[in-house]
mmCIF file of C-alpha atoms in Angstrom:
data_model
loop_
_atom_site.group_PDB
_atom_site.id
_atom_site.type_symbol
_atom_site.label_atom_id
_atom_site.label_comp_id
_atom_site.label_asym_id
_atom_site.label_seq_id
_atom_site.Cartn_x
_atom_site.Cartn_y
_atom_site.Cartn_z
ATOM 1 C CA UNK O 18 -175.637 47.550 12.266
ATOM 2 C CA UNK O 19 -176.004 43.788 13.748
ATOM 3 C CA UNK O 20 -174.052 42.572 10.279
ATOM 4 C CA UNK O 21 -171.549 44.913 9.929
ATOM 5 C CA UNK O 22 -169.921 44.703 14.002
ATOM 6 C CA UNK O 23 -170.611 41.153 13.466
ATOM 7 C CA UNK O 24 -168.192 41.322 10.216
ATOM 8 C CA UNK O 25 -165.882 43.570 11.840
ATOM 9 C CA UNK O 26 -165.511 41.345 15.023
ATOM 10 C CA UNK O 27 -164.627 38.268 12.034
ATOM 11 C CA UNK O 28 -161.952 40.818 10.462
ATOM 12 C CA UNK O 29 -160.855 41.500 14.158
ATOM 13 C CA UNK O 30 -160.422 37.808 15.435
ATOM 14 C CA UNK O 31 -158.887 36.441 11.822
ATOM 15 C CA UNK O 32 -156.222 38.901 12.122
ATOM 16 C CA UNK O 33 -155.356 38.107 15.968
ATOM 17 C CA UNK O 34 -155.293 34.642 14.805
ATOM 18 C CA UNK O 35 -152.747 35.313 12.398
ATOM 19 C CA UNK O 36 -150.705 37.326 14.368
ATOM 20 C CA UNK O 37 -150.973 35.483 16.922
ATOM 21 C CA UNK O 38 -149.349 32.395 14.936
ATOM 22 C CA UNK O 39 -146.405 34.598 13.915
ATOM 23 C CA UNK O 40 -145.344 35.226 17.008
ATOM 24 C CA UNK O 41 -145.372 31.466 18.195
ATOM 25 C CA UNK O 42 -143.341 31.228 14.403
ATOM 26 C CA UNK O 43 -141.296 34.234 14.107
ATOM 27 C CA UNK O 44 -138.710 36.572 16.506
ATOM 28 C CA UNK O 45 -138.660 40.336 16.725
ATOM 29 C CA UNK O 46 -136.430 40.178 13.648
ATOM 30 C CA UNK O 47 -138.878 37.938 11.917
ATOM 31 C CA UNK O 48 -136.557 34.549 11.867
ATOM 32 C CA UNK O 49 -138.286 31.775 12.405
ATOM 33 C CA UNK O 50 -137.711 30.470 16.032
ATOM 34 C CA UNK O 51 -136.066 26.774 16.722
ATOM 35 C CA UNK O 52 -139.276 24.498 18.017
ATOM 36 C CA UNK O 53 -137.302 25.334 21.504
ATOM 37 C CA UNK O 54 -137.026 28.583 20.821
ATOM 38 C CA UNK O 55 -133.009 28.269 21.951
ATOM 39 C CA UNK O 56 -131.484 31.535 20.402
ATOM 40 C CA UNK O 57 -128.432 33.750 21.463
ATOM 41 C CA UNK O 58 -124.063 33.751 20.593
ATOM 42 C CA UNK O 59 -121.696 31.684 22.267
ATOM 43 C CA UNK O 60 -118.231 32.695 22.193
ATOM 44 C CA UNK O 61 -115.199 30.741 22.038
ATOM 45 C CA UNK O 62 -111.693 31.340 22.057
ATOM 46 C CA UNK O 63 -108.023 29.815 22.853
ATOM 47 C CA UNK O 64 -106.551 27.200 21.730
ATOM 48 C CA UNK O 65 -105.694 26.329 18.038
ATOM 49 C CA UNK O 66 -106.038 22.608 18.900
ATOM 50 C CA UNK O 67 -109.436 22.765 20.009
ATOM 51 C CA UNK O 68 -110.220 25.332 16.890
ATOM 52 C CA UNK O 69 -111.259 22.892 13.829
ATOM 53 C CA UNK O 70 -113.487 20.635 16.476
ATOM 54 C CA UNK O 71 -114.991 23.451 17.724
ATOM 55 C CA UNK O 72 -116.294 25.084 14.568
ATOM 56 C CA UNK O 73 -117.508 21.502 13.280
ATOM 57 C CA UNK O 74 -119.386 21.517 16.895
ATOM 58 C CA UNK O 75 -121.260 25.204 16.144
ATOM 59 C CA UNK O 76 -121.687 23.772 12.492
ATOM 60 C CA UNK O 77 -123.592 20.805 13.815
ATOM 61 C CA UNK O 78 -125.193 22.377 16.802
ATOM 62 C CA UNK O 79 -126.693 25.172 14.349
ATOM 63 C CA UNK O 80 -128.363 22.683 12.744
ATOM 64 C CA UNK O 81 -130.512 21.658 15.320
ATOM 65 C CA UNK O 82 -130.479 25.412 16.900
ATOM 66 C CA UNK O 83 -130.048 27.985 13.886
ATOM 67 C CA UNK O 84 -130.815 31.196 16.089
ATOM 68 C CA UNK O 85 -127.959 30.608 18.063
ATOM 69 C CA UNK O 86 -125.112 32.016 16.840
ATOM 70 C CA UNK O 87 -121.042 31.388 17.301
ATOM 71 C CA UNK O 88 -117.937 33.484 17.146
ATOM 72 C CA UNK O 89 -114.863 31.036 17.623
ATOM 73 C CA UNK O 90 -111.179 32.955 17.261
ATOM 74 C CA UNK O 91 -107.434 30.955 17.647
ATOM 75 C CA UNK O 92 -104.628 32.412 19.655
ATOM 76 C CA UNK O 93 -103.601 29.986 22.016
ATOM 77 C CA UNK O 94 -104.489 28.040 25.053
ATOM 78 C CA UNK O 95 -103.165 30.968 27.570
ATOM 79 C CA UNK O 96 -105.213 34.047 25.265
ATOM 80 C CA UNK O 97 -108.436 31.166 25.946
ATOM 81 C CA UNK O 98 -107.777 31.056 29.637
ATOM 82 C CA UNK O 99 -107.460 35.160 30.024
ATOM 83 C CA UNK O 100 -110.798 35.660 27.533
ATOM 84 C CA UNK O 101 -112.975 33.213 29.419
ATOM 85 C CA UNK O 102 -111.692 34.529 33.209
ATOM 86 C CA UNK O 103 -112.217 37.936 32.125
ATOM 87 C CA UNK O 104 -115.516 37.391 31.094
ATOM 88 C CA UNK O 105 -114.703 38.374 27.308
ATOM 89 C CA UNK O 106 -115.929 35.174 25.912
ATOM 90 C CA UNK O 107 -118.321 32.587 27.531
ATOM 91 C CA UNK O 108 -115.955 29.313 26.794
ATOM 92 C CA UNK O 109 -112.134 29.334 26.713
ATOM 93 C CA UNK O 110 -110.092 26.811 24.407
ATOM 94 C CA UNK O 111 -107.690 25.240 26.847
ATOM 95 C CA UNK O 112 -105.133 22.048 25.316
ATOM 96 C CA UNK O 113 -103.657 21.668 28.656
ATOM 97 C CA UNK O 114 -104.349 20.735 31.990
ATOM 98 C CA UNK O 115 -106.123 23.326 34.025
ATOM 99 C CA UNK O 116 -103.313 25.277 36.677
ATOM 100 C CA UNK O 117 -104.796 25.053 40.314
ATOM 101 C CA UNK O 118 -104.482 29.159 40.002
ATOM 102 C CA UNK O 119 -106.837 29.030 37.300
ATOM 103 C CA UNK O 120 -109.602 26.955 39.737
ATOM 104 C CA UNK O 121 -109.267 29.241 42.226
ATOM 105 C CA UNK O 122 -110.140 32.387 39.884
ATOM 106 C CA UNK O 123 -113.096 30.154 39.038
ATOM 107 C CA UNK O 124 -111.858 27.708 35.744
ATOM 108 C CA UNK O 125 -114.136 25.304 35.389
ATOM 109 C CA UNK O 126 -112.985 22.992 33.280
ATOM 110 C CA UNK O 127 -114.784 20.135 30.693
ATOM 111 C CA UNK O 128 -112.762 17.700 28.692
ATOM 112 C CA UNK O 129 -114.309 17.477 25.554
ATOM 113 C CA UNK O 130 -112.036 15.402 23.417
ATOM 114 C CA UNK O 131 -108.579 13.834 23.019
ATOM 115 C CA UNK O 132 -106.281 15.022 20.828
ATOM 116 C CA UNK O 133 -102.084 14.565 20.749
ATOM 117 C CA UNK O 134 -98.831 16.392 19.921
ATOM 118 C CA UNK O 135 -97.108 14.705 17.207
ATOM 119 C CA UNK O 136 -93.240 15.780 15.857
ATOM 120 C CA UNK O 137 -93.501 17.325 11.989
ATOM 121 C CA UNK O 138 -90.270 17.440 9.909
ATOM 122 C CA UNK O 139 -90.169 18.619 5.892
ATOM 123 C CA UNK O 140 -90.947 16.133 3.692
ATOM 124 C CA UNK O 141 -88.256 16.883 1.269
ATOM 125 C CA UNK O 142 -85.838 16.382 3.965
ATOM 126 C CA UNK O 143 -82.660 14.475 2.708
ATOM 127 C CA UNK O 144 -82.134 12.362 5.022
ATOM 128 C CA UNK O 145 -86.344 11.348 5.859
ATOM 129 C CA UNK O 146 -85.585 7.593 5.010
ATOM 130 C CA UNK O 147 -83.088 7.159 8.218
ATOM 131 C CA UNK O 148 -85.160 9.751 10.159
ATOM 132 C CA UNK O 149 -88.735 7.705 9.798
ATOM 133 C CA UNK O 150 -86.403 4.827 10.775
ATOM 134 C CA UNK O 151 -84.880 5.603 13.585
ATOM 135 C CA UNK O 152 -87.417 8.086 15.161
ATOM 136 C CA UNK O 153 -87.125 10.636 18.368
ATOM 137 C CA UNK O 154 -86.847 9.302 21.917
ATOM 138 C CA UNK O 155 -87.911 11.695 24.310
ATOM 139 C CA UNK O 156 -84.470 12.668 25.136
ATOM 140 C CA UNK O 157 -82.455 13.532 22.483
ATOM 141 C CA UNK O 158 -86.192 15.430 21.779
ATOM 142 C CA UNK O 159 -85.302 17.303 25.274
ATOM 143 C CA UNK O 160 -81.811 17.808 24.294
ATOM 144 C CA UNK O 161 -82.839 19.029 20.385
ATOM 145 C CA UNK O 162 -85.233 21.762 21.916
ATOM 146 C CA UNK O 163 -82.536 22.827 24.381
ATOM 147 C CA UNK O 164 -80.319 23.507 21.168
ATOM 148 C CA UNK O 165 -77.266 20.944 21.860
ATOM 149 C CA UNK O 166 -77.358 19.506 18.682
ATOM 150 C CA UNK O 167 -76.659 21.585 14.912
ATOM 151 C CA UNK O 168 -76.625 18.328 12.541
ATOM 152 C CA UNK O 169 -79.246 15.802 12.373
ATOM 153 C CA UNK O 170 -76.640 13.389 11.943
ATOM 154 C CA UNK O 171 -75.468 14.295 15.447
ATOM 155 C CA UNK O 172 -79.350 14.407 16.743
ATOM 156 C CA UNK O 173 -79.860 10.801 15.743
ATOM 157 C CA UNK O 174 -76.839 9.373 15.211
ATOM 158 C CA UNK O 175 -76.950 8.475 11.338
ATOM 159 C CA UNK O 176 -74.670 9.203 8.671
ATOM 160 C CA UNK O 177 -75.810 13.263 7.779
ATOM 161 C CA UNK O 178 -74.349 16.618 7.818
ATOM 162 C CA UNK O 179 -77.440 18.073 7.201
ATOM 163 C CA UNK O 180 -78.664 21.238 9.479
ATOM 164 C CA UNK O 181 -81.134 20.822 12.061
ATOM 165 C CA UNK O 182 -83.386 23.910 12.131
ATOM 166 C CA UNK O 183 -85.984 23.334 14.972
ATOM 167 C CA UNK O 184 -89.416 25.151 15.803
ATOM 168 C CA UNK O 185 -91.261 26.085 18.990
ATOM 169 C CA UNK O 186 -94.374 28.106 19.812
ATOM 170 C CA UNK O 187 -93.874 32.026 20.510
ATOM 171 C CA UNK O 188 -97.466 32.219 22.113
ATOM 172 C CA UNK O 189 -98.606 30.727 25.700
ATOM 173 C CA UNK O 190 -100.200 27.536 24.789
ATOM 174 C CA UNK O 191 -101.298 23.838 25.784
ATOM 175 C CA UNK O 192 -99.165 22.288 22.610
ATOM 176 C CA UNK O 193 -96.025 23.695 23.858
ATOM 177 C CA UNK O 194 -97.075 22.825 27.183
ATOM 178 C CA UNK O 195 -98.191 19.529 26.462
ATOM 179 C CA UNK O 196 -94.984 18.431 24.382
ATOM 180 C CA UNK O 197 -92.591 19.987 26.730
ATOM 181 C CA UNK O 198 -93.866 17.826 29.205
ATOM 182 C CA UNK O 199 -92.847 15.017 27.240
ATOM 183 C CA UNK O 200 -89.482 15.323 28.411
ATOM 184 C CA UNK O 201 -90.360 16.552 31.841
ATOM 185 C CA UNK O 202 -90.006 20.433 31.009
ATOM 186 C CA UNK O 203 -91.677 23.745 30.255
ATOM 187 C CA UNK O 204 -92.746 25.544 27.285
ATOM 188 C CA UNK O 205 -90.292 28.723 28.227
ATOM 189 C CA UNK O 206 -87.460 26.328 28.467
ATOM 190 C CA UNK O 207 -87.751 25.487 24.704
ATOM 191 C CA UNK O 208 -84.902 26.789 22.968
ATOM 192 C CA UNK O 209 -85.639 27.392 19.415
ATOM 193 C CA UNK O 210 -87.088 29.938 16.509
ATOM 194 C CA UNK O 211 -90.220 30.990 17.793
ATOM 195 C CA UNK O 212 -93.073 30.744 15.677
ATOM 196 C CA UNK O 213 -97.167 31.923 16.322
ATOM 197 C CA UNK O 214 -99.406 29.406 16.528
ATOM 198 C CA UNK O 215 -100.135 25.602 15.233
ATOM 199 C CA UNK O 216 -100.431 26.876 11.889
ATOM 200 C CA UNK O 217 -97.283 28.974 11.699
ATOM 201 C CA UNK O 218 -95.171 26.517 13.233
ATOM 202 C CA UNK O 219 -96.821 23.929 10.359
ATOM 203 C CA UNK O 220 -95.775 26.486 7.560
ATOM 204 C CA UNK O 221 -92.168 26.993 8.749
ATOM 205 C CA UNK O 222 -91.564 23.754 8.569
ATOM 206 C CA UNK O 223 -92.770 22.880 5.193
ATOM 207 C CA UNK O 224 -90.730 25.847 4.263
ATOM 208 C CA UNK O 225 -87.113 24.941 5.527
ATOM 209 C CA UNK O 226 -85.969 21.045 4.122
ATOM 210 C CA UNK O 227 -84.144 21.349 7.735
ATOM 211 C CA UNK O 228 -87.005 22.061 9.873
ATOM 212 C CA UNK O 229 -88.824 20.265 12.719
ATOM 213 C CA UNK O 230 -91.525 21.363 15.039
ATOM 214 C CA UNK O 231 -94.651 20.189 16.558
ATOM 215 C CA UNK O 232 -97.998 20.386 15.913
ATOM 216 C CA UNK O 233 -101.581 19.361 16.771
ATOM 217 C CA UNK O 234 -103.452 16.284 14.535
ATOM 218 C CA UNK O 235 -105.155 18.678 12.965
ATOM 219 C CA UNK O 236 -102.301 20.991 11.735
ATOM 220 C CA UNK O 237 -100.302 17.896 10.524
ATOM 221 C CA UNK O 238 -103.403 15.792 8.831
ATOM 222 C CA UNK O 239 -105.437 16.766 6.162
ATOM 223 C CA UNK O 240 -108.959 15.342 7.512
ATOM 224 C CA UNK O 241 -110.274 14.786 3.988
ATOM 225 C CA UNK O 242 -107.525 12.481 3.174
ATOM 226 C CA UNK O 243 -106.405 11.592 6.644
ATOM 227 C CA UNK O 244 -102.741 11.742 5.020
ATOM 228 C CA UNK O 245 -100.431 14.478 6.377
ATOM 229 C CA UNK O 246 -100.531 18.125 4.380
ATOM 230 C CA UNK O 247 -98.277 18.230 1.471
ATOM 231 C CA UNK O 248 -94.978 19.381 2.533
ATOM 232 C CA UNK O 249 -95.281 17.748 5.716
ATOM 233 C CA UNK O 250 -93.881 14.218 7.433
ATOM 234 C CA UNK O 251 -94.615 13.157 11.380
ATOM 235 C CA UNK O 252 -91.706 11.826 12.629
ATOM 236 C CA UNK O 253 -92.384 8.642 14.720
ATOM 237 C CA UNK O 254 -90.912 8.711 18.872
ATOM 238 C CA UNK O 255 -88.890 5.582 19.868
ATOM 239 C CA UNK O 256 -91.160 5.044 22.530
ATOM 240 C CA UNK O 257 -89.104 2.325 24.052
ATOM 241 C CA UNK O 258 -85.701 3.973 23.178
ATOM 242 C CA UNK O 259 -84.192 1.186 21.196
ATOM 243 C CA UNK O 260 -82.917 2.910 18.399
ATOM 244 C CA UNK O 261 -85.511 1.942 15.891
ATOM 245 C CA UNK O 262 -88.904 2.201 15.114
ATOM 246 C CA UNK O 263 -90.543 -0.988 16.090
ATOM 247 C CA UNK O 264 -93.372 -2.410 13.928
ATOM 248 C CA UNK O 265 -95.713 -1.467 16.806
ATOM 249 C CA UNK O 266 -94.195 1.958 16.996
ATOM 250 C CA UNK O 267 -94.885 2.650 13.641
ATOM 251 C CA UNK O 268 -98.497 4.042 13.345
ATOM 252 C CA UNK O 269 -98.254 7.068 11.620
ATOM 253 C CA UNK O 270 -99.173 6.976 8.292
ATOM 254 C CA UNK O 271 -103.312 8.156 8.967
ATOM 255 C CA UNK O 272 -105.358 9.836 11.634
ATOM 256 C CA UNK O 273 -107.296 6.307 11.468
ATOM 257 C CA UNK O 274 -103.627 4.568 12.359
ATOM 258 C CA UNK O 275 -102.915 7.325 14.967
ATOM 259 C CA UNK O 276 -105.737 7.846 16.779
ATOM 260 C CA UNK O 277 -106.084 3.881 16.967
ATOM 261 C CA UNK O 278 -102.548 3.458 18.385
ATOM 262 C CA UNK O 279 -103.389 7.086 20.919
ATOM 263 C CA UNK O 280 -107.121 5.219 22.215
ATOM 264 C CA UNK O 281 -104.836 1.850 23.357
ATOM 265 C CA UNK O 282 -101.599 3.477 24.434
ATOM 266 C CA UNK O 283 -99.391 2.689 22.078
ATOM 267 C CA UNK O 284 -98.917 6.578 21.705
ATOM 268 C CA UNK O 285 -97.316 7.926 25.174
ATOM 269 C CA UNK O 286 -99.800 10.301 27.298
ATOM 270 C CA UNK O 287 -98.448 13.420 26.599
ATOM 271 C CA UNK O 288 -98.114 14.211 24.476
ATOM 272 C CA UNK O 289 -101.404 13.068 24.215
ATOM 273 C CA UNK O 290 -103.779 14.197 26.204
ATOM 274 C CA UNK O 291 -107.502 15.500 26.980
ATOM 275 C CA UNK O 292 -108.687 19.431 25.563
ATOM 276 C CA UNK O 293 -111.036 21.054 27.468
ATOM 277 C CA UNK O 294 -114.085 23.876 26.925
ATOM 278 C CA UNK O 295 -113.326 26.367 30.092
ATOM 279 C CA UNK O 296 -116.137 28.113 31.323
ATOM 280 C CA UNK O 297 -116.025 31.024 34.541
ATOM 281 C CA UNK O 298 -117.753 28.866 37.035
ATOM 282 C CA UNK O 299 -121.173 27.127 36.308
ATOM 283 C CA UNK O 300 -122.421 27.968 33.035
ATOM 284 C CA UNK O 301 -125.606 29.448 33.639
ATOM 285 C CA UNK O 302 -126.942 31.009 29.832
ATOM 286 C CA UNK O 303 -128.718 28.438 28.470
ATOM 287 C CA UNK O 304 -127.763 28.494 25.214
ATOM 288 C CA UNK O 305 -124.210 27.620 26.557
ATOM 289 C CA UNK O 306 -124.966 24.829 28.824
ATOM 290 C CA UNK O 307 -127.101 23.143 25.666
ATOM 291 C CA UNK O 308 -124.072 23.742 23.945
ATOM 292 C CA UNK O 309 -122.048 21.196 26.075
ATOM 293 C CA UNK O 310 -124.504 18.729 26.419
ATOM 294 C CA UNK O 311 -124.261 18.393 23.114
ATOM 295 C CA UNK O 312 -120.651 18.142 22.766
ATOM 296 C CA UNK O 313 -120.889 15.429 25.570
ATOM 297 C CA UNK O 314 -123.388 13.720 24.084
ATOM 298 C CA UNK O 315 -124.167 13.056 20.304
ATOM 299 C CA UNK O 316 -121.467 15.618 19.519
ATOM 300 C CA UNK O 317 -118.656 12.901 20.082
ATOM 301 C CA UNK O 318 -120.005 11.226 16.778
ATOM 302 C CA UNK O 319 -117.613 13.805 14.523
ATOM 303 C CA UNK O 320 -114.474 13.162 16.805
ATOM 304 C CA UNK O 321 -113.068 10.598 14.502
ATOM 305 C CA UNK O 322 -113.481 12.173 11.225
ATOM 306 C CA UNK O 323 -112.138 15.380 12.335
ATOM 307 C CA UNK O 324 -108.990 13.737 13.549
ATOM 308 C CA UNK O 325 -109.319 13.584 17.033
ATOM 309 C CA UNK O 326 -110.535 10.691 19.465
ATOM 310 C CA UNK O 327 -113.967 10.780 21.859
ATOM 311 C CA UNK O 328 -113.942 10.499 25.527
ATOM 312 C CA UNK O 329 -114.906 7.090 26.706
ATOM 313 C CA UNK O 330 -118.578 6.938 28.085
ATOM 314 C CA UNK O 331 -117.473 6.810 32.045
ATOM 315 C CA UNK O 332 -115.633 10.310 30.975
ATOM 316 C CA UNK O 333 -118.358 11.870 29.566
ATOM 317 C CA UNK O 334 -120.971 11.042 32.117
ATOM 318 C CA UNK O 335 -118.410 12.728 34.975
ATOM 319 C CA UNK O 336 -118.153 15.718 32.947
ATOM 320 C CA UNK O 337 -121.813 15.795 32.367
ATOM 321 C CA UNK O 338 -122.102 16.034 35.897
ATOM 322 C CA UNK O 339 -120.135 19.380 35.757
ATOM 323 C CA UNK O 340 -123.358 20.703 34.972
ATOM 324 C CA UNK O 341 -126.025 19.570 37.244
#
């Protein structure tokens, strides 16, 4: 009787033991757990310029956390703001400066990278020769998107007849908002065909020989290249309105050459300019304040290869402090 509760008790303890280790190892769904155990979904949504960052971000931070899942959806810098102060999703996509409104409903705000507006004509335009050398000055940029002019010839002053057929953004968003305040105005004051979203305004474009728009980095550049998409040509801005694209002023021909001329100011501020995560107040889940740690951390290592340009370590450590 001593020998077999003896051998029972062995049976008993081995298979505590062993269950015992699977629950240190596993979940309830029997996934292994991260060594931290970090698990739960994060939510993003807003702004297309934010969008290809973002998912490299969730890619990278899965890595290091795989039971924590992501959903990250487009749709503009305003549908971001509205998700993330409705409590739909925990982090709204915002390209723009935050709206003192938006603080008071509780928008807090964390710039996470640097990104810039950049003008996008067809590449089989006729004219693209004289257009690439004379570039856009902020004005007749104002004056295009106000619809004054119906030749290019009469936009820039060369020698063309050719149509200008010009883009704009039909949904709320920091692009729009960004460019427009370029030339010291609003997105709803930009008169033109209105397109949805960075990658519609992209596809018009390459479809009409006439067209110009504007577009994020990342809907202009092909980041495995760095060469803008086929179809595609950034137009340069006069910055200092002499009728001609400087040397200095011409910069475009890679994200490498961009980015470069955007981090020493070369490239006017906007339409460059900061993108921010959006949380409602303090982020409290802890999957989501790991999240932007990371981001503000080692997660500004894939800035430059996905086309856009890291905060400078003074910027990151005030927006660290966000969340302590």
């Amino acid at each position: 009787m001593k020998k077999t509760s003896i051998f029972l008790w062995f049976i008993v303890g081995l298979f505590g033991a062993c269950s015992g280790g699977q629950r240190q190892g596993r979940g309830g769904d029997g996934v292994s757990v991260a060594p931290d155990g970090l698990r739960g979904e994060i939510q993003l949504s807003g702004a297309f310029a934010l969008y290809p960052m973002a998912v490299r971000w969730a890619e990278e931070f899965k890595r290091i956390h795989p039971h924590v899942r992501f959903d990250v959806s487009g749709g503009g810098a305003g549908k971001g703001m509205t998700d993330v102060l409705a409590g739909v999703v925990d982090i709204g996509m915002v390209s723009r400066e935050i709206y003192p409104e938006e603080r008071e409903k509780g928008a807090l705000g964390f710039a996470a990278v640097k990104d810039a507006v950049v003008l996008t004509v067809n590449a089989g335009h006729p004219d693209l020769p004289a257009l690439k050398r004379t570039g856009m000055t902020k004005n007749v940029a104002k004056r295009l998107w106000n619809g004054e002019f119906k030749t290019w010839g009469e936009a820039l002053g060369i020698d063309s007849r050719f149509p200008v057929h010009v883009f704009t953004r039909s949904d709320a968003c920091g692009a729009a908002a960004t460019f427009a305040a370029w030339f010291d105005a609003r997105q709803e004051q930009l008169k033109a065909t209105a397109v949805f979203g960075d990658p519609g305004i992209a596809d018009a474009v390459r479809k009409d020989k006439a067209g110009v728009g504007y577009n994020n980095i990342a809907y202009a550049y092909d980041q495995q290249t760095k060469k803008t998409f086929a179809g595609l040509e950034v137009l340069p801005i006069d910055v200092n309105e002499n009728g001609v694209v400087d040397p200095e002023e011409a910069f475009y021909q890679s994200t490498e050459s961009l980015i470069a001329a955007i981090t020493d100011g070369r490239y006017p501020s906007p339409p460059a300019r900061d993108l921010y995560f959006v949380t409602n107040g303090k982020p409290v889940k802890p999957e989501v304040v790991a999240f932007l740690e990371y981001v503000l951390s080692e997660g500004q290592q894939f800035a430059g290869e996905s086309g856009y340009i890291s905060l400078s370590k003074e910027q990151l450590e005030e927006e660290r402090r966000k969340l302590n």
